[in-house]
């Protein structure tokens, strides 16, 4: 079946450090891939997306590239800020009539000043 | 664009009681989704609507759960005879519904249910 695997957290970094959060997926066909972010006490916010192989999604300094050969969609940011502290979810949307998002378990990022 | 709104934000109830949550999607969005999120986990799909038609239901949605979207606008999720295992965050999302496979879902703030 379709699934998403994320690196376990928490990930603790100092401000201005480089961030990578790994995400790999299993799916038949060609899903769209998403990163959502959840700040404490809030719902999910779309961070970025990619809909086909080799697409790069980017937003607010975060980037992720859809790698079909490695079935990966790793999230990166060159210089994290304290305000980036949140839980990050990788998700896939399978094509066809099924419109549900399948999420990973989330990765907690804590950025220290 | 005011975003997806959900009410109430928090609900505390006693086991065995019925609860109802409301979701107002982004205007003009045809698709509406319900997810459930438990502590430390990613959201899990419950059901989705295309306009007023409920097109898919997860096996997670037992017969105590019912969802409606009567006029293709807002939606309600009702849980009858609540159990402690129903305690979770219930998230609603909507999407424009113009495509399959690339349609972006936008989430509301969620309703946190606590069953005592």
PDB file of N, CA and C in Angstrom, chain A residues 31-32 34 36 38 41-44 46 49 51 89 93-101 103-106, chain B residues 9 31 33 35 37 40-43 45 48 56 89 91 99-110:
ATOM      1  N   UNK A  31       2.529   9.821  -7.267  1.00  0.00           N
ATOM      2  CA  UNK A  31       1.774  10.708  -6.370  1.00  0.00           C
ATOM      3  C   UNK A  31       2.318  12.134  -6.398  1.00  0.00           C
ATOM      4  N   UNK A  32       1.524  13.074  -5.927  1.00  0.00           N
ATOM      5  CA  UNK A  32       2.023  14.392  -5.578  1.00  0.00           C
ATOM      6  C   UNK A  32       2.544  14.325  -4.156  1.00  0.00           C
ATOM      7  N   UNK A  34       3.941  16.499  -0.580  1.00  0.00           N
ATOM      8  CA  UNK A  34       3.714  17.732   0.160  1.00  0.00           C
ATOM      9  C   UNK A  34       4.529  17.720   1.457  1.00  0.00           C
ATOM     10  N   UNK A  36       3.846  19.696   5.086  1.00  0.00           N
ATOM     11  CA  UNK A  36       3.011  20.561   5.910  1.00  0.00           C
ATOM     12  C   UNK A  36       3.757  20.829   7.211  1.00  0.00           C
ATOM     13  N   UNK A  38       3.160  22.163  11.330  1.00  0.00           N
ATOM     14  CA  UNK A  38       2.172  22.359  12.394  1.00  0.00           C
ATOM     15  C   UNK A  38       2.843  23.025  13.580  1.00  0.00           C
ATOM     16  N   UNK A  41      -0.413  23.900  18.927  1.00  0.00           N
ATOM     17  CA  UNK A  41      -1.804  24.300  19.119  1.00  0.00           C
ATOM     18  C   UNK A  41      -2.529  24.709  17.857  1.00  0.00           C
ATOM     19  N   UNK A  42      -1.899  24.526  16.695  1.00  0.00           N
ATOM     20  CA  UNK A  42      -2.521  24.977  15.450  1.00  0.00           C
ATOM     21  C   UNK A  42      -2.750  23.815  14.496  1.00  0.00           C
ATOM     22  N   UNK A  43      -3.492  24.083  13.432  1.00  0.00           N
ATOM     23  CA  UNK A  43      -3.691  23.097  12.382  1.00  0.00           C
ATOM     24  C   UNK A  43      -2.497  23.051  11.450  1.00  0.00           C
ATOM     25  N   UNK A  44      -2.615  22.265  10.387  1.00  0.00           N
ATOM     26  CA  UNK A  44      -1.506  22.109   9.445  1.00  0.00           C
ATOM     27  C   UNK A  44      -1.511  23.232   8.418  1.00  0.00           C
ATOM     28  N   UNK A  46       0.230  24.340   4.720  1.00  0.00           N
ATOM     29  CA  UNK A  46       1.005  23.859   3.588  1.00  0.00           C
ATOM     30  C   UNK A  46       2.316  24.627   3.533  1.00  0.00           C
ATOM     31  N   UNK A  49       5.032  21.965  -2.123  1.00  0.00           N
ATOM     32  CA  UNK A  49       4.575  20.751  -2.782  1.00  0.00           C
ATOM     33  C   UNK A  49       5.318  20.554  -4.096  1.00  0.00           C
ATOM     34  N   UNK A  51       4.539  18.092  -7.797  1.00  0.00           N
ATOM     35  CA  UNK A  51       3.539  17.217  -8.391  1.00  0.00           C
ATOM     36  C   UNK A  51       4.108  16.207  -9.381  1.00  0.00           C
ATOM     37  N   UNK A  89       5.413  17.548   8.615  1.00  0.00           N
ATOM     38  CA  UNK A  89       4.805  16.327   8.100  1.00  0.00           C
ATOM     39  C   UNK A  89       5.030  16.225   6.596  1.00  0.00           C
ATOM     40  N   UNK A  93      -0.209  12.450  -1.998  1.00  0.00           N
ATOM     41  CA  UNK A  93      -1.577  12.449  -2.500  1.00  0.00           C
ATOM     42  C   UNK A  93      -1.591  11.557  -3.722  1.00  0.00           C
ATOM     43  N   UNK A  94      -2.316  10.454  -3.595  1.00  0.00           N
ATOM     44  CA  UNK A  94      -2.323   9.504  -4.686  1.00  0.00           C
ATOM     45  C   UNK A  94      -3.299   9.951  -5.756  1.00  0.00           C
ATOM     46  N   UNK A  95      -2.935   9.799  -6.994  1.00  0.00           N
ATOM     47  CA  UNK A  95      -3.773  10.226  -8.090  1.00  0.00           C
ATOM     48  C   UNK A  95      -5.001   9.365  -8.269  1.00  0.00           C
ATOM     49  N   UNK A  96      -5.828   9.723  -9.179  1.00  0.00           N
ATOM     50  CA  UNK A  96      -7.051   8.988  -9.440  1.00  0.00           C
ATOM     51  C   UNK A  96      -8.168   9.478  -8.546  1.00  0.00           C
ATOM     52  N   UNK A  97      -9.165   8.637  -8.318  1.00  0.00           N
ATOM     53  CA  UNK A  97     -10.341   9.059  -7.576  1.00  0.00           C
ATOM     54  C   UNK A  97     -10.086   9.160  -6.082  1.00  0.00           C
ATOM     55  N   UNK A  98      -9.009   8.580  -5.622  1.00  0.00           N
ATOM     56  CA  UNK A  98      -8.680   8.660  -4.198  1.00  0.00           C
ATOM     57  C   UNK A  98      -7.999   9.989  -3.921  1.00  0.00           C
ATOM     58  N   UNK A  99      -8.595  10.822  -3.117  1.00  0.00           N
ATOM     59  CA  UNK A  99      -8.046  12.146  -2.848  1.00  0.00           C
ATOM     60  C   UNK A  99      -7.489  12.300  -1.448  1.00  0.00           C
ATOM     61  N   UNK A 100      -7.267  11.216  -0.767  1.00  0.00           N
ATOM     62  CA  UNK A 100      -6.794  11.362   0.600  1.00  0.00           C
ATOM     63  C   UNK A 100      -5.291  11.562   0.631  1.00  0.00           C
ATOM     64  N   UNK A 101      -4.869  12.366   1.597  1.00  0.00           N
ATOM     65  CA  UNK A 101      -3.452  12.527   1.885  1.00  0.00           C
ATOM     66  C   UNK A 101      -3.023  11.415   2.844  1.00  0.00           C
ATOM     67  N   UNK A 103      -0.042  10.633   5.425  1.00  0.00           N
ATOM     68  CA  UNK A 103       0.983  11.384   6.144  1.00  0.00           C
ATOM     69  C   UNK A 103       2.018  10.473   6.784  1.00  0.00           C
ATOM     70  N   UNK A 104       3.226  11.018   6.936  1.00  0.00           N
ATOM     71  CA  UNK A 104       4.197  10.410   7.822  1.00  0.00           C
ATOM     72  C   UNK A 104       3.847  10.755   9.268  1.00  0.00           C
ATOM     73  N   UNK A 105       4.665  10.272  10.192  1.00  0.00           N
ATOM     74  CA  UNK A 105       4.367  10.469  11.611  1.00  0.00           C
ATOM     75  C   UNK A 105       4.806  11.821  12.128  1.00  0.00           C
ATOM     76  N   UNK A 106       5.491  12.598  11.300  1.00  0.00           N
ATOM     77  CA  UNK A 106       5.901  13.935  11.715  1.00  0.00           C
ATOM     78  C   UNK A 106       7.278  13.940  12.358  1.00  0.00           C
TER      79      UNK A 106
ATOM     80  N   UNK B   9     -13.365  24.800  18.938  1.00  0.00           N
ATOM     81  CA  UNK B   9     -11.940  24.477  18.919  1.00  0.00           C
ATOM     82  C   UNK B   9     -11.605  23.387  19.930  1.00  0.00           C
ATOM     83  N   UNK B  31     -14.242  20.367  -2.647  1.00  0.00           N
ATOM     84  CA  UNK B  31     -13.934  19.148  -1.893  1.00  0.00           C
ATOM     85  C   UNK B  31     -13.683  19.487  -0.431  1.00  0.00           C
ATOM     86  N   UNK B  33     -12.678  17.489   3.409  1.00  0.00           N
ATOM     87  CA  UNK B  33     -12.102  16.278   3.988  1.00  0.00           C
ATOM     88  C   UNK B  33     -12.126  16.356   5.516  1.00  0.00           C
ATOM     89  N   UNK B  35     -10.076  14.503   8.803  1.00  0.00           N
ATOM     90  CA  UNK B  35      -8.964  13.669   9.253  1.00  0.00           C
ATOM     91  C   UNK B  35      -8.988  13.624  10.780  1.00  0.00           C
ATOM     92  N   UNK B  37      -6.289  13.130  14.095  1.00  0.00           N
ATOM     93  CA  UNK B  37      -4.879  13.111  14.480  1.00  0.00           C
ATOM     94  C   UNK B  37      -4.766  12.828  15.971  1.00  0.00           C
ATOM     95  N   UNK B  40       1.241  12.601  18.643  1.00  0.00           N
ATOM     96  CA  UNK B  40       2.483  12.026  18.137  1.00  0.00           C
ATOM     97  C   UNK B  40       2.353  11.320  16.801  1.00  0.00           C
ATOM     98  N   UNK B  41       1.200  11.430  16.179  1.00  0.00           N
ATOM     99  CA  UNK B  41       0.970  10.766  14.898  1.00  0.00           C
ATOM    100  C   UNK B  41       0.595  11.784  13.822  1.00  0.00           C
ATOM    101  N   UNK B  42       0.725  11.365  12.568  1.00  0.00           N
ATOM    102  CA  UNK B  42       0.233  12.186  11.484  1.00  0.00           C
ATOM    103  C   UNK B  42      -1.272  12.021  11.345  1.00  0.00           C
ATOM    104  N   UNK B  43      -1.924  12.972  10.693  1.00  0.00           N
ATOM    105  CA  UNK B  43      -3.367  12.855  10.482  1.00  0.00           C
ATOM    106  C   UNK B  43      -3.721  11.614   9.668  1.00  0.00           C
ATOM    107  N   UNK B  45      -6.862   9.881   7.377  1.00  0.00           N
ATOM    108  CA  UNK B  45      -8.050  10.211   6.597  1.00  0.00           C
ATOM    109  C   UNK B  45      -9.286   9.522   7.169  1.00  0.00           C
ATOM    110  N   UNK B  48     -14.303  12.025   2.702  1.00  0.00           N
ATOM    111  CA  UNK B  48     -14.270  13.234   1.900  1.00  0.00           C
ATOM    112  C   UNK B  48     -15.524  13.395   1.047  1.00  0.00           C
ATOM    113  N   UNK B  56     -15.910   8.923  -0.278  1.00  0.00           N
ATOM    114  CA  UNK B  56     -15.031   7.898   0.285  1.00  0.00           C
ATOM    115  C   UNK B  56     -15.074   7.971   1.802  1.00  0.00           C
ATOM    116  N   UNK B  89      -7.520  15.036  17.842  1.00  0.00           N
ATOM    117  CA  UNK B  89      -7.769  16.289  17.130  1.00  0.00           C
ATOM    118  C   UNK B  89      -8.462  15.926  15.824  1.00  0.00           C
ATOM    119  N   UNK B  91      -9.462  17.199  12.252  1.00  0.00           N
ATOM    120  CA  UNK B  91      -9.058  18.234  11.299  1.00  0.00           C
ATOM    121  C   UNK B  91      -9.944  18.197  10.070  1.00  0.00           C
ATOM    122  N   UNK B  99      -8.878  19.331 -10.048  1.00  0.00           N
ATOM    123  CA  UNK B  99      -8.031  18.279 -10.614  1.00  0.00           C
ATOM    124  C   UNK B  99      -8.020  17.083  -9.677  1.00  0.00           C
ATOM    125  N   UNK B 100      -7.567  15.962 -10.191  1.00  0.00           N
ATOM    126  CA  UNK B 100      -7.282  14.814  -9.351  1.00  0.00           C
ATOM    127  C   UNK B 100      -5.774  14.657  -9.282  1.00  0.00           C
ATOM    128  N   UNK B 101      -5.287  14.277  -8.135  1.00  0.00           N
ATOM    129  CA  UNK B 101      -3.874  13.930  -8.009  1.00  0.00           C
ATOM    130  C   UNK B 101      -2.955  15.084  -7.707  1.00  0.00           C
ATOM    131  N   UNK B 102      -3.391  16.342  -7.938  1.00  0.00           N
ATOM    132  CA  UNK B 102      -2.529  17.482  -7.637  1.00  0.00           C
ATOM    133  C   UNK B 102      -3.264  18.531  -6.819  1.00  0.00           C
ATOM    134  N   UNK B 103      -4.448  18.183  -6.363  1.00  0.00           N
ATOM    135  CA  UNK B 103      -5.328  19.135  -5.679  1.00  0.00           C
ATOM    136  C   UNK B 103      -4.797  19.406  -4.271  1.00  0.00           C
ATOM    137  N   UNK B 104      -4.484  20.651  -3.947  1.00  0.00           N
ATOM    138  CA  UNK B 104      -3.883  20.975  -2.653  1.00  0.00           C
ATOM    139  C   UNK B 104      -4.960  21.163  -1.598  1.00  0.00           C
ATOM    140  N   UNK B 105      -4.776  20.502  -0.471  1.00  0.00           N
ATOM    141  CA  UNK B 105      -5.716  20.599   0.643  1.00  0.00           C
ATOM    142  C   UNK B 105      -5.233  21.624   1.654  1.00  0.00           C
ATOM    143  N   UNK B 106      -6.155  22.464   2.101  1.00  0.00           N
ATOM    144  CA  UNK B 106      -5.881  23.510   3.097  1.00  0.00           C
ATOM    145  C   UNK B 106      -6.645  23.159   4.363  1.00  0.00           C
ATOM    146  N   UNK B 107      -5.922  23.174   5.485  1.00  0.00           N
ATOM    147  CA  UNK B 107      -6.478  22.665   6.730  1.00  0.00           C
ATOM    148  C   UNK B 107      -6.981  23.778   7.641  1.00  0.00           C
ATOM    149  N   UNK B 108      -7.993  23.446   8.411  1.00  0.00           N
ATOM    150  CA  UNK B 108      -8.453  24.304   9.481  1.00  0.00           C
ATOM    151  C   UNK B 108      -7.644  24.077  10.745  1.00  0.00           C
ATOM    152  N   UNK B 109      -7.979  24.824  11.816  1.00  0.00           N
ATOM    153  CA  UNK B 109      -7.206  24.732  13.064  1.00  0.00           C
ATOM    154  C   UNK B 109      -7.502  23.478  13.871  1.00  0.00           C
ATOM    155  N   UNK B 110      -8.581  22.768  13.537  1.00  0.00           N
ATOM    156  CA  UNK B 110      -8.892  21.539  14.233  1.00  0.00           C
ATOM    157  C   UNK B 110      -9.818  21.722  15.425  1.00  0.00           C
TER     158      UNK B 110
END
